[in-house]
XYZ file of C-alpha atoms in Angstrom:
725
model
C 75.101 -22.780 51.358
C 73.993 -19.227 51.231
C 75.419 -16.202 49.326
C 73.564 -13.233 50.961
C 73.987 -12.204 54.518
C 70.434 -11.054 54.815
C 69.243 -14.282 53.486
C 71.217 -16.093 56.214
C 69.689 -13.901 58.803
C 66.257 -14.967 57.532
C 67.279 -18.630 57.914
C 68.566 -18.114 61.318
C 65.418 -16.434 62.615
C 63.410 -19.252 60.861
C 65.678 -21.916 62.598
C 65.970 -20.532 66.213
C 63.193 -17.951 66.502
C 63.228 -14.288 67.632
C 65.298 -14.658 70.711
C 68.913 -15.171 69.439
C 71.988 -15.604 71.607
C 74.823 -15.349 69.435
C 78.420 -16.571 70.367
C 81.218 -15.297 68.203
C 84.940 -15.697 68.719
C 87.726 -13.557 70.045
C 89.495 -11.141 67.868
C 89.886 -11.735 64.066
C 87.464 -14.724 63.853
C 84.250 -12.632 63.970
C 82.049 -13.109 60.903
C 81.613 -9.476 60.214
C 79.219 -9.720 57.241
C 76.739 -11.968 59.043
C 77.134 -10.190 62.434
C 76.489 -6.801 60.844
C 73.516 -7.990 58.966
C 72.016 -9.553 62.040
C 72.679 -6.509 64.212
C 71.116 -4.306 61.719
C 68.026 -6.535 61.430
C 67.633 -6.526 65.289
C 68.298 -2.750 65.299
C 65.489 -2.011 63.013
C 63.035 -4.807 64.304
C 62.367 -4.361 68.077
C 60.559 -7.770 68.062
C 63.857 -9.466 67.933
C 65.954 -9.952 70.942
C 69.647 -10.244 70.260
C 72.379 -10.854 72.826
C 76.035 -11.048 71.404
C 78.578 -12.985 73.578
C 82.131 -12.526 72.543
C 85.617 -11.111 73.527
C 88.137 -8.665 72.131
C 86.004 -6.819 69.732
C 88.551 -5.104 67.561
C 88.354 -1.506 66.374
C 90.364 0.559 64.049
C 92.338 3.157 66.106
C 90.433 6.480 66.541
C 92.064 9.472 68.234
C 90.498 11.336 71.040
C 91.860 14.809 70.367
C 92.015 16.576 67.019
C 95.727 16.151 66.972
C 95.411 12.334 67.374
C 92.805 12.199 64.725
C 94.950 14.147 62.240
C 97.933 11.758 63.064
C 95.807 8.537 62.685
C 93.614 9.219 59.670
C 96.251 8.513 56.832
C 97.649 5.668 58.911
C 94.276 3.919 59.336
C 93.176 4.515 55.696
C 96.509 2.843 54.629
C 96.850 -0.064 57.176
C 93.230 -0.980 57.555
C 92.072 -0.696 53.881
C 89.131 -2.990 53.239
C 88.775 -3.932 57.011
C 85.148 -3.478 57.897
C 83.933 -2.133 61.167
C 81.748 -4.093 63.489
C 78.443 -2.102 63.499
C 77.714 -2.939 67.103
C 81.043 -1.417 68.155
C 80.286 1.842 66.348
C 76.998 2.164 68.158
C 78.545 1.215 71.419
C 80.793 4.164 71.018
C 77.932 6.430 70.034
C 75.832 5.216 72.933
C 72.970 4.184 70.666
C 72.642 0.326 70.900
C 68.872 -0.289 71.075
C 67.364 -1.836 74.220
C 66.564 -5.084 72.393
C 70.408 -5.774 71.908
C 73.000 -6.566 74.496
C 76.800 -6.932 73.813
C 78.631 -8.917 76.475
C 82.266 -9.685 76.466
C 84.466 -11.759 78.706
C 87.704 -10.061 77.533
C 88.068 -6.448 76.591
C 90.743 -5.133 74.193
C 93.009 -3.723 76.970
C 91.690 -0.406 78.325
C 89.074 -0.068 75.637
C 86.040 0.149 77.934
C 87.192 2.005 81.087
C 84.667 4.350 82.217
C 82.062 2.933 79.909
C 78.548 1.547 80.628
C 79.908 -1.660 78.911
C 81.487 -2.426 82.227
C 78.133 -3.770 83.262
C 78.060 -6.245 80.679
C 81.423 -7.761 81.294
C 81.620 -11.375 82.280
C 84.537 -12.582 84.408
C 85.580 -16.101 83.450
C 88.596 -18.131 82.576
C 89.132 -18.807 78.993
C 88.717 -22.479 79.537
C 85.291 -21.925 81.125
C 83.920 -19.872 78.211
C 82.156 -22.746 76.495
C 80.479 -23.717 79.741
C 79.313 -20.150 80.374
C 78.078 -19.693 76.751
C 75.826 -22.939 77.303
C 74.645 -21.628 80.544
C 73.553 -18.321 78.901
C 71.571 -20.193 76.372
C 73.699 -19.673 73.291
C 71.659 -20.841 70.322
C 73.822 -19.600 67.349
C 77.472 -19.757 67.004
C 79.289 -18.293 64.114
C 82.754 -17.518 62.776
C 85.149 -16.899 59.856
C 86.224 -20.035 58.087
C 88.720 -20.979 55.446
C 87.562 -23.217 52.631
C 89.263 -25.826 50.267
C 88.034 -28.461 47.869
C 90.301 -31.440 47.083
C 89.931 -34.162 44.524
C 88.441 -34.321 41.044
C 84.903 -34.436 39.586
C 82.668 -36.649 41.843
C 85.455 -37.287 44.295
C 85.702 -33.668 45.407
C 85.539 -33.148 49.102
C 85.128 -29.752 50.635
C 86.588 -29.045 54.204
C 86.645 -25.826 56.172
C 89.182 -24.606 58.632
C 88.396 -22.920 61.876
C 91.426 -20.734 60.962
C 92.236 -18.143 63.674
C 89.724 -19.537 66.180
C 89.703 -23.183 66.907
C 89.720 -22.071 70.546
C 86.072 -22.678 71.502
C 84.410 -24.072 68.400
C 86.027 -27.503 68.676
C 84.272 -27.886 72.150
C 81.160 -25.919 71.313
C 80.094 -27.666 68.050
C 79.673 -31.110 69.753
C 77.744 -29.457 72.488
C 75.396 -27.795 69.912
C 74.986 -31.223 68.285
C 73.819 -32.621 71.788
C 71.384 -29.679 71.969
C 70.024 -30.451 68.552
C 69.544 -34.100 69.527
C 67.425 -33.139 72.422
C 65.084 -30.901 70.329
C 66.678 -27.451 70.990
C 66.726 -24.991 68.050
C 70.337 -24.062 67.540
C 72.588 -23.231 64.625
C 76.186 -23.431 63.667
C 77.393 -20.918 61.063
C 80.613 -20.578 59.041
C 81.378 -17.426 56.984
C 83.913 -18.025 54.264
C 86.790 -15.725 53.859
C 89.507 -16.456 51.499
C 91.969 -14.189 53.448
C 91.676 -16.385 56.483
C 94.788 -18.700 56.598
C 93.556 -22.355 56.192
C 95.091 -23.989 59.186
C 95.223 -27.906 59.248
C 95.323 -30.544 61.893
C 92.631 -30.025 64.522
C 91.403 -26.897 62.875
C 90.279 -28.501 59.661
C 86.774 -29.970 59.922
C 84.228 -31.546 57.674
C 81.416 -29.410 55.998
C 78.888 -31.385 58.083
C 79.873 -29.551 61.134
C 78.021 -26.531 60.031
C 74.331 -25.879 59.633
C 74.779 -22.898 57.309
C 77.729 -21.597 55.320
C 77.720 -18.017 54.089
C 79.962 -17.767 51.029
C 79.668 -14.382 49.291
C 82.277 -15.439 46.677
C 79.615 -16.836 44.426
C 78.599 -13.152 43.788
C 80.063 -11.510 40.640
C 83.185 -9.384 41.421
C 82.959 -10.079 45.148
C 86.039 -9.402 47.100
C 86.475 -10.753 50.646
C 87.081 -8.238 53.303
C 90.699 -7.990 54.861
C 91.360 -9.424 58.232
C 91.981 -7.076 61.038
C 95.784 -6.897 61.451
C 97.382 -5.478 64.550
C 100.334 -3.301 63.687
C 103.630 -4.106 65.514
C 104.099 -2.112 68.624
C 107.180 -0.239 69.272
C 109.647 -2.116 71.713
C 110.852 0.380 74.327
C 114.190 0.086 76.036
C 112.397 -1.108 79.176
C 110.507 -3.721 77.200
C 113.712 -4.986 75.628
C 115.245 -5.499 79.057
C 112.382 -7.404 80.295
C 112.382 -9.546 77.208
C 116.147 -10.097 77.644
C 115.753 -11.249 81.236
C 112.896 -13.514 80.274
C 114.959 -15.146 77.541
C 117.577 -16.385 80.013
C 114.856 -18.541 81.667
C 114.134 -20.654 78.567
C 115.585 -24.133 78.522
C 116.688 -25.748 75.289
C 114.149 -28.592 74.607
C 111.509 -26.780 76.575
C 108.017 -25.287 76.116
C 106.979 -21.715 75.529
C 103.696 -19.764 76.149
C 103.690 -15.979 75.528
C 101.154 -13.157 75.342
C 100.676 -10.244 72.928
C 102.193 -6.974 72.449
C 105.550 -5.271 72.608
C 106.602 -7.431 75.668
C 106.119 -10.565 73.579
C 108.023 -9.181 70.721
C 110.851 -8.265 73.086
C 111.199 -11.864 74.217
C 111.099 -13.030 70.718
C 113.933 -10.617 69.897
C 116.201 -11.603 72.707
C 115.546 -15.287 72.057
C 116.587 -14.900 68.553
C 119.629 -12.916 69.643
C 120.683 -15.800 71.991
C 120.255 -18.326 69.147
C 121.619 -16.413 66.179
C 124.365 -14.195 67.919
C 125.223 -16.094 71.046
C 128.517 -14.359 71.751
C 127.070 -10.881 71.815
C 124.045 -12.114 73.868
C 126.248 -13.372 76.600
C 128.287 -10.249 76.512
C 124.972 -8.362 77.185
C 124.173 -10.608 80.080
C 127.789 -10.232 81.436
C 127.490 -6.348 81.317
C 124.263 -6.621 83.311
C 125.811 -9.063 85.727
C 122.619 -11.255 85.230
C 123.966 -14.552 86.605
C 125.312 -13.119 89.916
C 122.388 -10.804 90.520
C 119.669 -13.111 89.513
C 120.872 -16.722 89.885
C 117.574 -18.151 88.915
C 118.519 -17.511 85.315
C 121.507 -19.821 85.791
C 119.573 -22.348 87.993
C 116.542 -23.028 85.821
C 117.435 -21.369 82.482
C 120.231 -21.557 79.977
C 122.037 -19.061 77.817
C 123.266 -21.178 74.868
C 121.893 -21.512 71.261
C 118.941 -23.949 70.877
C 120.105 -27.222 69.623
C 116.932 -29.288 70.455
C 114.735 -26.285 70.059
C 111.444 -25.087 71.655
C 107.870 -26.335 71.423
C 105.176 -23.739 71.509
C 102.104 -24.239 73.597
C 100.199 -20.932 73.778
C 96.605 -19.955 73.807
C 97.646 -17.034 71.573
C 99.828 -17.840 68.558
C 101.577 -14.459 67.782
C 103.913 -13.722 64.868
C 106.938 -14.373 67.225
C 106.444 -17.954 66.934
C 106.756 -17.851 63.170
C 110.007 -15.665 63.518
C 111.273 -18.404 65.948
C 110.202 -21.192 63.608
C 112.065 -19.710 60.687
C 115.173 -19.141 62.746
C 115.228 -22.874 63.705
C 114.382 -22.188 67.474
C 110.779 -23.348 67.395
C 111.655 -26.976 66.179
C 111.021 -29.456 69.053
C 108.277 -31.667 67.732
C 105.677 -33.249 70.005
C 103.503 -36.218 69.057
C 100.050 -37.438 69.953
C 101.210 -40.796 71.076
C 102.275 -41.058 74.802
C 104.855 -43.781 74.286
C 106.608 -42.048 71.452
C 106.642 -38.793 73.341
C 108.085 -40.382 76.471
C 110.762 -42.218 74.492
C 111.732 -38.961 72.821
C 111.912 -37.035 76.175
C 114.110 -39.844 77.564
C 116.252 -39.717 74.418
C 115.665 -43.395 73.907
C 114.775 -42.698 70.322
C 115.217 -39.753 68.141
C 113.251 -38.280 65.147
C 115.426 -40.215 62.751
C 114.058 -43.712 62.326
C 116.347 -46.768 62.647
C 115.864 -50.335 63.463
C 116.647 -49.363 67.077
C 113.385 -47.156 66.841
C 111.336 -50.305 66.004
C 112.923 -52.489 68.670
C 112.488 -49.771 71.300
C 108.735 -49.539 70.476
C 108.639 -53.313 70.895
C 110.392 -53.248 74.237
C 108.093 -50.619 75.579
C 104.914 -52.503 74.515
C 103.792 -50.008 71.718
C 103.654 -52.936 69.187
C 103.501 -56.703 69.320
C 106.410 -59.022 68.297
C 104.216 -60.490 65.684
C 102.884 -57.409 63.882
C 99.138 -57.007 63.500
C 97.141 -54.562 61.183
C 96.862 -52.206 64.083
C 100.556 -52.266 64.538
C 101.236 -51.633 60.854
C 98.756 -48.676 60.834
C 100.480 -47.328 64.008
C 103.880 -47.552 62.589
C 102.898 -45.990 59.072
C 101.031 -43.267 61.036
C 104.197 -42.112 62.768
C 106.576 -42.667 59.884
C 108.370 -45.646 61.348
C 107.055 -47.676 58.365
C 106.827 -46.243 54.836
C 103.259 -45.540 53.575
C 103.497 -48.399 50.842
C 104.048 -51.173 53.626
C 100.966 -53.320 54.041
C 99.853 -56.537 55.587
C 98.481 -59.115 53.234
C 97.428 -62.613 54.127
C 99.698 -62.512 57.216
C 102.705 -61.089 55.380
C 104.513 -57.815 55.250
C 104.356 -56.551 51.701
C 105.938 -53.686 49.793
C 105.761 -53.223 46.024
C 109.065 -55.160 45.524
C 109.343 -57.589 48.498
C 107.539 -59.798 50.969
C 108.399 -61.051 54.514
C 106.884 -62.665 57.648
C 105.630 -60.548 60.574
C 107.691 -61.797 63.549
C 109.977 -58.872 64.013
C 112.054 -60.798 66.686
C 113.675 -62.835 63.763
C 116.968 -61.503 62.474
C 116.076 -62.052 58.784
C 112.817 -60.133 59.021
C 114.548 -57.234 60.988
C 117.099 -57.097 58.103
C 114.162 -57.165 55.589
C 112.411 -54.332 57.450
C 115.640 -52.382 57.667
C 115.978 -52.638 53.906
C 112.460 -52.400 52.580
C 110.097 -50.954 55.144
C 111.703 -48.250 57.628
C 110.762 -44.706 56.840
C 113.504 -41.849 57.093
C 112.043 -40.069 60.102
C 109.156 -39.884 62.538
C 106.075 -37.911 61.169
C 103.047 -36.390 62.542
C 104.936 -34.116 65.045
C 103.966 -30.521 65.636
C 106.095 -27.706 66.909
C 103.156 -25.478 67.958
C 99.725 -25.707 69.515
C 97.763 -22.594 69.604
C 94.088 -21.791 70.282
C 93.697 -18.404 68.360
C 95.858 -16.089 66.549
C 96.130 -12.366 65.817
C 99.044 -10.306 64.444
C 100.422 -8.084 61.784
C 99.541 -8.370 58.074
C 102.815 -9.992 57.422
C 102.042 -12.786 59.970
C 98.851 -13.726 58.149
C 100.879 -13.642 54.842
C 103.434 -16.004 56.333
C 100.604 -18.385 57.399
C 98.941 -18.285 53.980
C 102.279 -19.024 52.263
C 103.155 -22.061 54.515
C 103.776 -25.232 52.528
C 101.829 -28.261 53.254
C 104.698 -29.700 55.434
C 104.965 -26.422 57.401
C 101.197 -26.439 58.043
C 101.331 -29.905 59.462
C 103.724 -28.564 62.122
C 101.233 -25.916 63.405
C 98.096 -27.082 65.013
C 95.429 -24.744 66.008
C 93.289 -26.530 68.533
C 90.964 -26.315 71.563
C 91.718 -23.713 74.198
C 90.910 -26.526 76.719
C 93.626 -28.669 75.191
C 96.251 -25.830 75.472
C 95.372 -24.027 78.646
C 94.990 -26.945 81.094
C 96.173 -30.380 81.810
C 92.816 -32.168 82.254
C 91.916 -35.015 79.943
C 90.418 -33.701 76.687
C 88.971 -35.450 73.569
C 92.116 -34.237 71.715
C 94.773 -35.601 74.248
C 94.742 -36.796 77.905
C 96.631 -35.384 80.828
C 99.540 -37.859 80.686
C 100.249 -36.873 76.973
C 99.955 -33.206 77.754
C 102.405 -33.536 80.744
C 104.946 -35.477 78.503
C 104.805 -32.773 75.704
C 105.045 -29.818 78.099
C 108.570 -30.473 79.519
C 110.466 -27.528 80.929
C 107.540 -25.227 80.337
C 107.772 -21.375 80.707
C 104.483 -19.900 80.785
C 105.025 -16.260 80.204
C 102.375 -13.670 80.620
C 102.141 -9.889 81.385
C 100.620 -8.106 84.192
C 99.865 -4.484 85.187
C 100.998 -4.499 88.849
C 102.372 -6.809 91.469
C 102.112 -6.448 95.262
C 104.938 -7.190 97.541
C 103.305 -10.391 98.790
C 103.424 -11.609 95.150
C 99.860 -11.079 94.084
C 99.544 -10.102 90.411
C 97.187 -7.526 89.109
C 96.488 -8.103 85.342
C 92.814 -7.553 84.325
C 91.183 -4.917 86.530
C 91.527 -1.874 88.919
C 90.670 -1.806 92.600
C 87.598 0.024 91.921
C 86.270 -3.022 89.971
C 86.719 -1.373 86.494
C 87.861 -4.060 83.980
C 90.877 -3.230 81.904
C 90.952 -6.458 79.786
C 90.131 -9.795 81.335
C 91.465 -12.919 83.116
C 91.702 -14.844 79.735
C 94.026 -17.772 80.087
C 96.426 -16.352 82.666
C 95.091 -18.171 85.800
C 94.948 -21.390 83.725
C 98.734 -21.138 82.841
C 99.751 -20.006 86.259
C 97.919 -23.012 87.894
C 99.376 -25.253 85.234
C 102.886 -24.225 85.914
C 102.396 -25.364 89.576
C 101.065 -28.804 88.448
C 104.005 -29.601 86.046
C 107.165 -30.569 87.861
C 109.715 -28.686 85.834
C 107.510 -25.733 84.691
C 107.487 -22.157 85.848
C 105.138 -19.237 85.531
C 106.753 -15.944 84.546
C 104.949 -12.609 84.916
C 106.420 -9.651 83.089
C 105.617 -6.302 84.468
C 107.032 -2.713 83.704
C 108.431 -1.237 87.039
C 106.367 1.973 86.940
C 103.838 4.078 84.912
C 102.249 7.379 84.599
C 98.745 7.520 85.894
C 96.888 10.759 85.655
C 100.221 12.680 84.893
C 101.923 11.218 87.910
C 104.687 8.561 87.991
C 103.761 5.661 90.169
C 105.367 2.266 90.936
C 103.686 -0.855 89.544
C 105.293 -2.711 92.402
C 102.942 -1.830 95.217
C 102.812 -2.710 98.997
C 99.156 -3.750 98.515
C 96.296 -3.187 96.170
C 92.555 -3.701 96.290
C 92.300 -6.360 93.535
C 94.317 -9.233 92.248
C 94.122 -11.622 89.363
C 96.634 -14.209 90.549
C 96.681 -14.752 94.352
C 99.812 -14.718 96.367
C 99.891 -18.426 96.949
C 100.399 -18.978 93.179
C 103.383 -16.439 93.096
C 106.387 -17.645 91.071
C 108.646 -15.437 88.913
C 108.213 -11.674 88.209
C 110.378 -9.664 85.856
C 110.763 -5.935 85.335
C 113.306 -4.175 83.395
C 115.565 -4.173 86.500
C 115.726 -7.931 86.768
C 114.160 -11.156 87.944
C 112.325 -11.963 91.236
C 112.226 -15.677 92.223
C 109.182 -16.078 94.633
C 108.000 -19.616 94.449
C 108.160 -21.384 97.835
C 110.015 -18.525 99.458
C 109.057 -16.994 102.860
C 107.399 -13.506 102.801
C 110.566 -11.794 103.848
C 112.396 -13.122 100.754
C 109.362 -12.422 98.671
C 109.073 -8.790 99.694
C 112.844 -8.030 99.404
C 113.221 -9.706 96.050
C 110.395 -7.689 94.526
C 111.861 -4.485 96.034
C 115.177 -5.444 94.351
C 113.611 -5.030 90.869
C 111.458 -1.936 91.734
C 112.381 1.442 90.287
C 114.875 3.028 92.880
C 112.673 6.114 93.106
C 110.099 3.821 95.013
C 112.344 1.415 96.755
C 112.892 3.134 100.030
C 109.098 3.775 100.392
C 108.381 0.138 99.657
C 111.098 -0.930 102.122
C 109.677 1.230 104.971
C 106.145 -0.160 104.298
C 107.346 -3.707 104.427
C 109.350 -3.029 107.629
C 106.318 -1.367 109.238
C 104.221 -4.426 108.487
C 106.879 -6.570 109.959
C 107.530 -8.469 106.848
C 111.272 -7.372 106.694
C 113.703 -7.110 109.490
C 114.196 -3.600 110.782
C 118.011 -3.639 110.047
C 117.705 -4.837 106.552
C 119.510 -2.656 103.889
C 119.094 -3.018 100.176
C 122.280 -4.308 98.622
C 123.921 -1.610 96.608
C 123.952 -3.499 93.315
C 120.102 -3.254 93.308
C 119.987 0.392 94.276
C 120.772 1.790 90.910
C 117.426 0.899 89.102
C 116.980 4.106 87.295
C 116.071 5.257 83.764
C 119.513 6.604 83.412
C 120.912 3.196 83.877
C 118.539 1.754 81.295
C 119.196 4.531 78.748
C 122.971 4.162 79.048
C 122.639 0.401 78.470
C 120.294 1.017 75.541
C 122.442 3.589 73.818
C 125.504 1.378 74.062
C 123.923 -1.535 72.290
C 121.706 0.454 70.009
C 124.822 2.018 68.594
C 125.899 -1.714 67.742
C 122.555 -2.232 65.805
C 120.794 -4.093 68.710
C 117.543 -3.753 70.532
C 115.840 -1.656 67.717
C 112.251 -0.377 68.403
C 110.829 -2.381 65.417
C 113.005 -5.243 64.724
C 110.329 -7.305 62.892
C 109.055 -4.432 60.603
C 107.173 -1.165 61.112
C 103.764 -0.105 59.805
C 104.604 3.591 60.272
C 106.352 5.895 57.927
C 109.457 7.698 58.887
C 107.379 10.874 59.245
C 104.849 9.111 61.451
C 107.639 7.676 63.731
C 108.965 11.360 64.325
C 105.461 12.699 64.909
C 104.390 9.676 67.083
C 107.456 10.205 69.316
C 106.767 13.856 69.612
C 102.995 13.421 70.304
C 103.750 10.918 72.979
C 106.147 13.187 74.842
C 103.808 16.100 74.406
C 100.810 14.057 75.817
C 102.859 13.190 78.847
C 104.182 16.741 79.458
C 100.613 18.196 79.181
C 98.806 15.676 81.170
C 98.548 17.982 84.082
C 97.624 21.653 84.360
C 101.091 22.631 85.617
C 102.778 20.584 82.846
C 100.652 22.129 80.166
C 101.395 25.614 81.444
C 105.158 24.920 81.523
C 105.049 23.299 78.027
C 103.267 26.400 76.647
C 105.817 28.677 78.298
C 108.715 26.730 76.861
C 107.148 26.863 73.441
C 107.362 30.569 73.341
C 110.884 30.536 72.409
C 110.895 28.137 69.517
C 112.717 28.953 66.399
C 111.104 29.177 62.890
C 110.588 25.558 61.807
C 112.757 24.252 59.052
C 111.571 22.509 55.766
C 111.306 18.995 57.427
C 109.412 20.328 60.295
C 107.060 22.265 58.190
C 106.206 19.045 56.372
C 105.478 17.327 59.550
C 103.226 20.194 60.615
C 101.490 20.028 57.322
C 100.839 16.341 57.905
C 99.066 17.269 61.056
C 96.969 19.860 59.210
C 98.332 22.725 61.353
C 100.116 24.578 58.614
C 97.412 27.361 58.776
C 96.046 27.419 62.227
C 92.595 29.078 62.371
C 92.048 29.354 66.165
C 93.858 30.161 69.281
C 93.849 26.584 70.372
C 95.324 25.458 66.980
C 98.004 28.125 67.160
C 99.116 26.933 70.615
C 99.040 23.337 69.526
C 101.086 24.184 66.553
C 103.620 25.942 68.680
C 103.734 23.090 71.160
C 104.330 20.475 68.442
C 107.100 22.545 66.755
C 108.847 22.917 70.056
C 108.703 19.219 70.725
C 109.856 18.255 67.241
C 112.850 20.656 67.563
C 113.745 19.193 70.882
C 114.043 15.724 69.215
C 115.910 16.816 66.089
């Protein structure tokens, strides 16, 4: 137990020596106090060699232009108060990391290191292989933020720690570090206590003996733990909402859900809630879009009713959407760690409500013996079939008020059990398995405010448990398969080629945008499970270097998911069902959900390659994929209070929303030299700004421009704000 970060650095150097390979988790689980102290020590002591192995190093947003900086400064000061910076990230941006330090990541925050020397330090790997790769790289120190709690009284007190946001790798790494210790290697496992980290239970709660060192700064007078990095909710665009709506039609009641992060994930959550809570309107929307006729897969494998049995979440990333679904009664299908119970629930031979039939069914399927043993009693109590007070004493079933024999085939003993021993319902089930989490501040607050019963239903666990089907110390393949019925593994991509290959992590010049993460794992898993499907969400087009380009391409020089694993692709224009289809169908289905401004070009390329018959014509119902169509749909339902840009709360003020919209439009218009010239010419005829516009201009520190550039910028911004008012 250590109460100073610098003291911990001394201990680590004494433990492992001057060559440190530090493994720290993805995203919010990084132990910032320890990492910064270790980094600064190495920075000022060239005799130390430090390699940091990690992923998703989070940074507070920083604008590139003066305009962006003026917009962001008050927002960052408010939303990231008491959130510390990672010193190594500050130095990476300044280009002043010393030669004795290397920072290597296997997953970048999307787009954060394009055109950066950091591209050279990227490691491409599947999330499930990260532990193996860390060991291969010689990791000798692992560290992360942990939650802490002490239960009991006086000498009976027991302290446990929670891996909190990042049980993903630690649950597998710690045993491997123990093996290294046993063979004489000098290694260390470090936990840094932070009282703001939600204390997750189940697999994430571990004994204090799992750690070699605990850094707990709370023993210092007046110490306040730093705030966790919270990701503000992103605006959901009309296009995103439509993608989420189409994806929601593929969910099957009683099924399994995996999602990613960002506005596309939030859009799916929103439409899933709409389906459950306002089903009449939901189906009216689907009817208006002619979903079931145009995209019959939504009828064939999905459903459009409310969720009676509910969903089970099995997702490497637990986002705030899962908590919204839980509160609404959608995320409620519990899974259990016992294969027999899980199979019987799947087959509806038992239900969560315990009756005498539950006991007899478990007997019929060999889960217990006719004459109950101590192991049987423990099993039945663990899963709530028997009450906690039931025990086996001298060959008799005993409760505080009654005693009976153990031969449950006897009618009188069955009657006794029904009267004295049966519990009300199965227990030990969970509605969510996740490997790491990140989200808005309100999400962390929700997790911190969970009751004990709610915590028991959310299990943060190993990424190797969640992301693949192989046997694992926490559950074997048969159990995973039984739990993950009707799975919809939903992820996002950047581009898709007409042969069904998906581009999600990098560009064709080799530059890495983000990383593979767990996407390949989930896609592969979907092909291994009989009733599972992989769903990739992609926006149909994007602006690149000021030019509108299609995200559905004839070909591309890189892919993340190869064509032989193609399955379902969704854009704002619909759903393409690709699995097991011949190339002609695959090519035509993807063209059907492309933006119409690119459809004829794609069709011509496909025909030229002999992939589509020369006389094929695109059906007219798929030829109106235009922004005008989307905007007309959006305006209609937005007027009814649906599909809002921030349905789950907004971190921006009303002023910031107006400015953000104007700045986004202005950035797009001025991304090319011609566009910039046209925008300047158009701004010459702006009217005098009214009081509200003046306040916005003041917020951007342009009320008294001191240079020609600032005067032009002010005029451009005023013009854009006036267009939007």
